[in-house]
Short mmCIF file of C-alpha atoms in Angstrom, two decimals:
data_model
loop_
_atom_site.label_atom_id
_atom_site.label_comp_id
_atom_site.label_asym_id
_atom_site.label_seq_id
_atom_site.Cartn_x
_atom_site.Cartn_y
_atom_site.Cartn_z
CA MET A 3 10.87 -19.16 -6.97
CA LEU A 4 10.45 -17.95 -3.39
CA SER A 5 11.87 -21.14 -1.92
CA SER A 6 15.12 -20.83 -3.88
CA GLY A 7 18.42 -19.56 -2.54
CA PRO A 8 19.53 -15.95 -1.96
CA MET A 9 18.66 -13.59 -4.78
CA ALA A 10 20.68 -10.80 -6.30
CA GLN A 11 20.26 -7.36 -4.76
CA ALA A 12 20.16 -4.07 -6.59
CA GLU A 13 22.55 -1.31 -5.76
CA PRO A 14 21.04 1.57 -3.76
CA GLY A 15 19.06 3.84 -6.06
CA GLN A 16 18.84 1.12 -8.73
CA GLU A 17 16.06 -0.96 -7.21
CA GLY A 18 14.10 -1.27 -10.44
CA ALA A 19 17.06 -1.96 -12.69
CA LEU A 20 17.80 -5.66 -12.08
CA ASP A 21 17.75 -7.89 -15.15
CA LEU A 22 15.29 -10.48 -13.87
CA GLU A 23 14.01 -13.54 -15.65
CA PRO A 24 10.29 -13.03 -16.38
CA CYS A 25 7.81 -15.23 -14.54
CA ALA A 26 4.16 -15.84 -15.39
CA PRO A 27 1.69 -14.80 -12.66
CA GLU A 28 -0.07 -18.15 -13.05
CA GLU A 29 3.15 -19.97 -12.21
CA LEU A 30 3.56 -18.05 -8.96
CA GLN A 31 -0.11 -18.55 -8.12
CA ARG A 32 0.34 -22.30 -8.42
CA GLU A 33 3.37 -22.10 -6.14
CA CYS A 34 1.33 -20.15 -3.58
CA GLU A 35 -1.50 -22.66 -3.75
CA GLU A 36 0.88 -25.55 -3.18
CA VAL A 37 2.59 -23.96 -0.16
CA LEU A 38 -0.72 -22.81 1.36
CA ARG A 39 -2.72 -25.98 0.65
CA ASN A 40 -3.08 -26.76 4.39
CA ARG A 41 -4.12 -23.24 5.34
CA PRO A 42 -7.80 -22.35 5.81
CA PRO A 43 -9.60 -20.63 2.91
CA ARG A 44 -8.68 -17.01 2.37
CA ILE A 45 -11.12 -14.13 2.87
CA GLN A 46 -13.19 -13.58 -0.28
CA ARG A 47 -13.89 -9.98 -1.26
CA SER A 48 -15.75 -8.43 -4.19
CA PHE A 49 -15.44 -5.19 -6.11
CA VAL A 50 -18.17 -2.56 -5.81
CA SER A 51 -18.81 0.10 -8.45
CA PRO A 52 -19.93 3.31 -6.74
CA GLY A 53 -22.95 4.85 -8.41
CA GLY A 54 -23.04 2.01 -10.91
CA SER A 55 -20.02 3.35 -12.78
CA ALA A 56 -19.67 1.86 -16.24
CA HIS A 57 -16.49 0.10 -17.24
CA GLN A 58 -13.88 2.42 -18.72
CA PRO A 59 -10.98 1.58 -21.02
CA HIS A 60 -7.49 1.53 -19.52
CA PRO A 61 -8.43 1.79 -15.81
CA VAL A 62 -5.55 2.27 -13.36
CA ARG A 63 -5.70 -0.18 -10.46
CA LEU A 64 -3.93 0.87 -7.26
CA MET A 65 -3.40 -1.33 -4.20
CA GLN A 66 -2.58 0.26 -0.83
CA TRP A 67 -1.38 -2.10 1.91
CA ASN A 68 0.52 -2.10 5.18
CA ILE A 69 1.81 -5.67 4.95
CA LEU A 70 3.15 -5.88 8.56
CA ALA A 71 6.93 -5.92 8.93
CA GLN A 72 8.10 -9.44 9.67
CA ALA A 73 10.37 -8.39 12.53
CA LEU A 74 7.51 -6.52 14.21
CA GLY A 75 4.94 -9.26 13.66
CA GLU A 76 7.09 -11.91 15.27
CA GLY A 77 9.07 -9.76 17.67
CA ARG A 78 7.20 -6.71 18.98
CA ASP A 79 3.56 -6.36 18.04
CA SER A 80 2.20 -9.05 20.40
CA PHE A 81 -0.85 -10.34 18.53
CA VAL A 82 -2.07 -12.41 21.45
CA ARG A 83 -4.76 -14.30 19.53
CA CYS A 84 -2.64 -15.04 16.46
CA PRO A 85 -0.65 -18.32 16.64
CA LEU A 86 3.08 -17.76 16.20
CA GLU A 87 3.08 -20.41 13.50
CA ALA A 88 0.78 -18.22 11.39
CA LEU A 89 3.41 -15.46 11.45
CA LYS A 90 6.33 -17.51 10.15
CA TRP A 91 7.84 -15.87 7.08
CA ALA A 92 8.22 -19.14 5.18
CA GLU A 93 4.45 -19.22 4.59
CA ARG A 94 3.32 -15.67 5.36
CA LYS A 95 5.20 -14.31 2.34
CA TYR A 96 3.09 -16.55 0.11
CA LEU A 97 -0.11 -15.15 1.63
CA ILE A 98 1.12 -11.64 0.84
CA LEU A 99 2.07 -12.62 -2.69
CA GLU A 100 -1.25 -14.39 -3.21
CA GLU A 101 -3.15 -11.24 -2.23
CA ILE A 102 -1.15 -9.15 -4.71
CA LEU A 103 -1.55 -11.72 -7.48
CA ARG A 104 -5.29 -11.97 -6.90
CA TYR A 105 -5.82 -8.29 -7.75
CA ARG A 106 -2.79 -7.61 -9.98
CA PRO A 107 -2.54 -3.86 -9.41
CA ASP A 108 -0.91 -1.48 -11.88
CA VAL A 109 0.46 0.53 -8.93
CA LEU A 110 1.31 -0.98 -5.55
CA CYS A 111 1.85 1.14 -2.42
CA LEU A 112 3.31 -0.86 0.49
CA GLN A 113 4.27 0.04 4.05
CA GLU A 114 6.25 -1.90 6.68
CA VAL A 115 8.35 -3.63 4.03
CA ASP A 116 11.38 -5.28 5.64
CA HIS A 117 11.99 -7.99 3.05
CA TYR A 118 12.33 -5.74 0.03
CA HIS A 119 15.66 -6.88 -1.42
CA ASP A 120 15.37 -10.61 -0.77
CA THR A 121 11.66 -11.07 -1.54
CA PHE A 122 9.55 -8.25 -2.94
CA GLN A 123 11.95 -6.66 -5.41
CA PRO A 124 12.97 -9.93 -7.09
CA MET A 125 9.51 -11.44 -6.81
CA LEU A 126 7.61 -8.48 -8.25
CA GLY A 127 10.43 -7.63 -10.61
CA SER A 128 10.02 -11.02 -12.26
CA LEU A 129 6.34 -10.15 -12.79
CA GLY A 130 7.24 -6.97 -14.65
CA TYR A 131 7.11 -4.41 -11.84
CA HIS A 132 9.55 -1.57 -11.28
CA GLY A 133 10.21 -1.07 -7.57
CA THR A 134 11.56 1.72 -5.39
CA PHE A 135 12.22 1.32 -1.67
CA CYS A 136 12.79 3.99 0.97
CA PRO A 137 13.76 2.61 4.43
CA LYS A 138 13.06 4.39 7.68
CA PRO A 139 16.28 5.94 9.05
CA SER A 140 15.72 4.44 12.52
CA SER A 141 13.41 1.52 11.86
CA PRO A 142 12.01 -0.24 14.95
CA CYS A 143 12.76 -3.51 13.17
CA LEU A 144 16.45 -2.96 13.87
CA GLY A 145 15.81 -3.45 17.59
CA VAL A 146 14.47 -6.97 17.01
CA GLU A 147 16.87 -9.90 17.19
CA HIS A 148 17.47 -11.67 13.86
CA ASN A 149 15.84 -8.83 11.90
CA ASN A 150 16.07 -8.49 8.14
CA GLY A 151 17.05 -4.84 8.13
CA PRO A 152 14.92 -1.68 8.34
CA ASP A 153 11.33 -1.50 7.22
CA GLY A 154 10.11 1.25 4.95
CA CYS A 155 7.80 2.24 2.11
CA ALA A 156 7.90 0.64 -1.33
CA LEU A 157 6.27 1.81 -4.55
CA PHE A 158 5.86 -0.58 -7.49
CA PHE A 159 4.36 -0.03 -10.93
CA ARG A 160 3.94 -2.30 -13.97
CA ARG A 161 6.54 -1.49 -16.61
CA GLU A 162 4.29 -2.50 -19.48
CA ARG A 163 1.71 0.03 -18.28
CA PHE A 164 3.81 3.04 -17.25
CA LEU A 165 7.00 4.92 -18.00
CA LEU A 166 8.85 6.57 -15.10
CA GLU A 167 9.18 10.33 -15.61
CA ASP A 168 10.43 11.38 -12.18
CA SER A 169 11.14 9.80 -8.79
CA ALA A 170 11.96 11.07 -5.32
CA SER A 171 12.38 9.40 -1.93
CA MET A 172 11.98 11.73 1.00
CA ARG A 173 12.39 11.74 4.75
CA LEU A 174 9.43 13.68 6.07
CA ALA A 175 10.17 16.83 8.03
CA ALA A 176 8.20 18.03 11.05
CA THR A 177 8.62 21.35 12.86
CA MET A 178 12.07 22.03 11.43
CA PHE A 179 13.58 18.59 12.05
CA LYS A 180 13.70 15.36 10.11
CA SER A 181 11.44 12.62 11.44
CA ASN A 182 11.71 8.85 11.11
CA GLN A 183 8.90 8.55 8.55
CA VAL A 184 9.39 8.48 4.79
CA ALA A 185 7.61 8.72 1.45
CA VAL A 186 8.22 7.83 -2.19
CA VAL A 187 6.80 10.13 -4.89
CA GLN A 188 6.88 9.28 -8.61
CA THR A 189 5.46 10.76 -11.79
CA LEU A 190 4.36 8.07 -14.25
CA ARG A 191 3.22 8.29 -17.86
CA CYS A 192 0.56 5.85 -19.00
CA ARG A 193 1.67 4.07 -22.16
CA ALA A 194 -1.92 3.46 -23.30
CA THR A 195 -3.25 7.00 -22.96
CA GLY A 196 -0.15 9.20 -22.87
CA ARG A 197 -1.48 10.76 -19.66
CA SER A 198 0.71 11.39 -16.63
CA LEU A 199 -0.05 11.05 -12.95
CA CYS A 200 1.83 11.57 -9.71
CA VAL A 201 1.77 8.71 -7.18
CA ALA A 202 2.97 8.74 -3.58
CA VAL A 203 3.23 6.20 -0.77
CA THR A 204 3.79 7.08 2.88
CA HIS A 205 3.50 5.81 6.44
CA LEU A 206 3.10 8.36 9.22
CA LYS A 207 4.04 8.18 12.90
CA ALA A 208 2.01 5.70 14.97
CA LEU A 209 0.53 5.82 18.48
CA SER A 210 -1.66 8.19 20.44
CA GLY A 211 0.00 11.42 21.54
CA TRP A 212 1.76 12.04 18.24
CA GLU A 213 -1.14 13.75 16.47
CA HIS A 214 0.74 17.04 15.92
CA LEU A 215 3.75 15.20 14.49
CA ARG A 216 1.52 13.32 12.04
CA ALA A 217 -0.10 16.59 11.00
CA ALA A 218 3.31 18.13 10.35
CA GLN A 219 4.49 15.09 8.40
CA GLY A 220 1.35 15.15 6.28
CA SER A 221 1.82 18.85 5.59
CA ASP A 222 5.39 18.25 4.48
CA LEU A 223 4.27 15.62 1.97
CA LEU A 224 1.41 17.80 0.73
CA GLN A 225 3.79 20.71 0.20
CA TYR A 226 6.06 18.47 -1.85
CA LEU A 227 3.13 17.28 -3.96
CA GLN A 228 2.06 20.88 -4.49
CA ALA A 229 5.54 21.76 -5.72
CA ALA A 230 5.61 18.68 -7.97
CA SER A 231 2.33 19.79 -9.53
CA GLU A 232 3.49 23.32 -10.34
CA GLY A 233 3.84 23.80 -14.05
CA ARG A 234 1.73 20.68 -14.63
CA PRO A 235 -1.88 21.91 -14.46
CA GLY A 236 -4.29 19.03 -14.22
CA LEU A 237 -1.64 16.49 -13.20
CA PRO A 238 -3.68 13.92 -11.23
CA LEU A 239 -2.45 12.71 -7.83
CA LEU A 240 -2.79 9.35 -6.11
CA VAL A 241 -1.61 8.87 -2.52
CA GLY A 242 -1.66 5.49 -0.80
CA GLY A 243 -0.85 5.66 2.87
CA ASP A 244 -1.14 4.35 6.37
CA LEU A 245 -1.64 7.71 8.07
CA ASN A 246 -2.04 6.12 11.52
CA ALA A 247 -4.88 8.61 11.97
CA GLU A 248 -8.65 8.32 12.22
CA PRO A 249 -10.77 10.61 10.01
CA ASP A 250 -11.33 13.06 12.88
CA GLU A 251 -7.62 13.73 13.27
CA GLU A 252 -5.90 16.89 12.03
CA VAL A 253 -3.71 15.21 9.39
CA TYR A 254 -6.77 13.73 7.69
CA GLN A 255 -8.37 17.16 7.58
CA ARG A 256 -5.22 18.64 6.07
CA PHE A 257 -5.35 16.13 3.21
CA ALA A 258 -9.04 16.84 2.65
CA ALA A 259 -8.57 20.64 2.64
CA SER A 260 -5.10 20.85 1.08
CA GLY A 261 -6.02 22.79 -2.06
CA LEU A 262 -4.82 19.89 -4.20
CA GLY A 263 -8.40 18.78 -4.73
CA LEU A 264 -7.90 15.43 -2.98
CA ASP A 265 -10.68 13.12 -1.88
CA SER A 266 -10.62 9.76 -0.12
CA ALA A 267 -11.70 6.99 -2.47
CA TYR A 268 -13.09 4.62 0.14
CA LYS A 269 -15.70 7.12 1.29
CA GLN A 270 -17.61 6.06 -1.82
CA LEU A 271 -18.42 2.73 -0.18
CA SER A 272 -20.68 4.54 2.30
CA PRO A 273 -24.36 5.16 1.40
CA ASP A 274 -23.91 8.94 1.29
CA GLY A 275 -20.33 8.95 0.02
CA LEU A 276 -19.19 10.94 3.04
CA ALA A 277 -18.08 8.41 5.66
CA GLU A 278 -14.91 6.35 5.78
CA PRO A 279 -15.13 2.58 6.38
CA PRO A 280 -15.52 1.50 10.03
CA TYR A 281 -12.08 -0.14 10.02
CA THR A 282 -9.01 -0.86 7.93
CA THR A 283 -7.10 -2.58 10.75
CA TRP A 284 -8.43 -4.90 13.44
CA LYS A 285 -6.24 -6.74 15.94
CA ILE A 286 -6.04 -7.95 19.51
CA ARG A 287 -3.04 -7.06 21.66
CA PRO A 288 -2.41 -7.43 25.41
CA SER A 289 -3.95 -3.98 25.89
CA GLY A 290 -7.19 -5.11 24.23
CA GLU A 291 -8.97 -5.06 20.90
CA SER A 292 -7.97 -2.37 18.42
CA CYS A 293 -10.31 -1.57 15.52
CA HIS A 294 -9.51 1.61 13.55
CA THR A 295 -9.56 3.29 10.16
CA LEU A 296 -5.97 4.33 9.44
CA ASP A 297 -5.36 3.51 5.77
CA TYR A 298 -6.46 5.63 2.81
CA VAL A 299 -6.27 6.10 -0.93
CA TRP A 300 -6.42 9.80 -1.83
CA TYR A 301 -7.06 10.87 -5.42
CA SER A 302 -7.53 14.07 -7.45
CA ARG A 303 -11.27 14.40 -7.91
CA ARG A 304 -10.73 16.87 -10.78
CA GLY A 305 -8.44 14.49 -12.67
CA LEU A 306 -9.58 10.98 -11.80
CA ARG A 307 -12.82 9.06 -11.36
CA VAL A 308 -13.30 6.07 -9.07
CA HIS A 309 -14.81 3.13 -10.94
CA ALA A 310 -14.46 0.24 -8.51
CA LEU A 311 -13.46 -0.42 -4.91
CA LEU A 312 -12.59 -3.69 -3.22
CA GLU A 313 -15.09 -4.08 -0.40
CA LEU A 314 -13.89 -4.64 3.14
CA PRO A 315 -14.55 -8.00 4.82
CA THR A 316 -17.17 -8.31 7.53
CA ALA A 317 -16.40 -9.06 11.15
CA GLU A 318 -17.60 -12.62 10.57
CA GLN A 319 -15.21 -13.06 7.64
CA ILE A 320 -12.29 -11.72 9.65
CA GLY A 321 -13.12 -14.03 12.55
CA PRO A 322 -13.13 -13.65 16.35
CA ASP A 323 -9.34 -13.72 16.68
CA ARG A 324 -9.06 -10.80 14.23
CA LEU A 325 -5.86 -10.06 12.26
CA PRO A 326 -3.34 -11.35 11.33
CA SER A 327 -4.34 -15.00 11.06
CA TYR A 328 -3.75 -18.27 9.23
CA SER A 329 -5.89 -16.94 6.39
CA TYR A 330 -4.71 -13.31 6.26
CA PRO A 331 -1.07 -12.14 6.59
CA SER A 332 -1.32 -8.61 7.98
CA ASP A 333 -3.11 -6.65 10.70
CA HIS A 334 -4.13 -4.15 8.00
CA LEU A 335 -6.54 -4.81 5.15
CA SER A 336 -5.51 -4.14 1.58
CA LEU A 337 -7.35 -1.36 -0.25
CA VAL A 338 -7.77 -1.70 -4.03
CA CYS A 339 -9.24 0.97 -6.31
CA ASP A 340 -9.80 1.29 -10.06
CA PHE A 341 -9.48 4.81 -11.50
CA SER A 342 -9.89 6.34 -14.93
CA PHE A 343 -8.56 9.65 -16.24
CA LEU A 344 -11.03 12.48 -16.68
CA ASP A 345 -10.75 14.68 -19.75
CA PRO A 346 -7.59 16.78 -19.51
CA PRO A 347 -7.85 20.54 -19.01
CA GLN A 348 -7.42 22.79 -22.02
CA GLY A 349 -4.03 24.43 -22.33
CA PRO A 350 -0.49 24.01 -23.65
CA ASP A 351 0.42 21.38 -21.02
CA GLN A 352 -2.37 18.92 -20.43
CA GLY A 353 -0.28 16.75 -18.03
#
C-alpha cells in the first residue's frame, strides 16, 4: 500500500471524507515487517495499570506523538549520532506506521506531520480513521530543499468508535497577534456509550527564550476549551500535546491550574503520582545531549479515569546514540493512555 504510486488527496476541509478502500491492520503489519526485516528489533514497551486499576468496558485509547517532520529530520535537526540512512522516508514511514498499528489507538494526536496527504491520511483512512490536519502558517519545513509541504498537527479518530459532533482548527494567538503554532479541537460522541468528549492536539513554540509565548499560546487554547465546554457540564477533555515545556515552566502550570480540572496522565507512572517522567524526548545534536520532558496527555480528572499507561523505555533500551535510530523513527517517544468515562453528572445535559 505505502509503496504504491501517488494517492488521491482530499480537498481542504474534507480530510476525513475520502472514499478509501478498507485495509486490514494485519495486512499493513505484514507489509511493515517485510520492509523492516533488516532493521534491528524495535523497543519493547509494556502497559502499566496505575493503582492496579481493573479492566473497564469500552476504554478509550489515546496516542500522543511528535513523529518528527521528515524535512526537519533530514534537513535541519542535525541528529549527529543517527545515521542518515535511518532517516530515509522510504523506511521511516513504516516504523511510524508499525508503532501506530502496535497500539491501535482510538484517538491519535500527532505533531510535526509533513506527509499528511500522501501518507497518513490515505494510510490511516484505509484503516477506518477520520483525519483532520492543520498546517503551520509558516512551517520551518518550507525552508528545506525538496520538502513535502508544511508540517502541522493532525487528529485522527476511529470511525467505528466515534461520531464527530464538532470540529475546529485554530491558529493560536499570543499577546494580541497570531503565532505560528496551531491546534485541532473536536467533540466526539462514543458510539458504545453515547458519551461525548472533547479532544485537542497542539504543538507549542520550541526553544529556550520563548517561555512567555508558550504560556500565551497555552492560555489561548485553554480559553477555547473553556468556551467549548460551556453549556456542556461534565464534558470530559483530552489534550495531547508537545508543549515544548518542562513541568516547571509557566505553560505547564497554566494547564494544571486552568479551572478545567485537568491533570497529566503520565504522572501516574511515578511512585507518588506527582512527578512527570524523566524524559519524553532524548537526542544528541552538535550542541550536546538533550533529554527533556516536553510531551503530555492532559485529561479531565472529574470525567475520566486512567486505566493503563504505556511505560517509557529505559536508557539502555533507547541506546547510547539516543533518538531517532534504526529501531525508532522519532526523537520523541509516543505516549499511550487508556481512559474510561466516570459516571456523568446529574442534570438535563449529561454531556
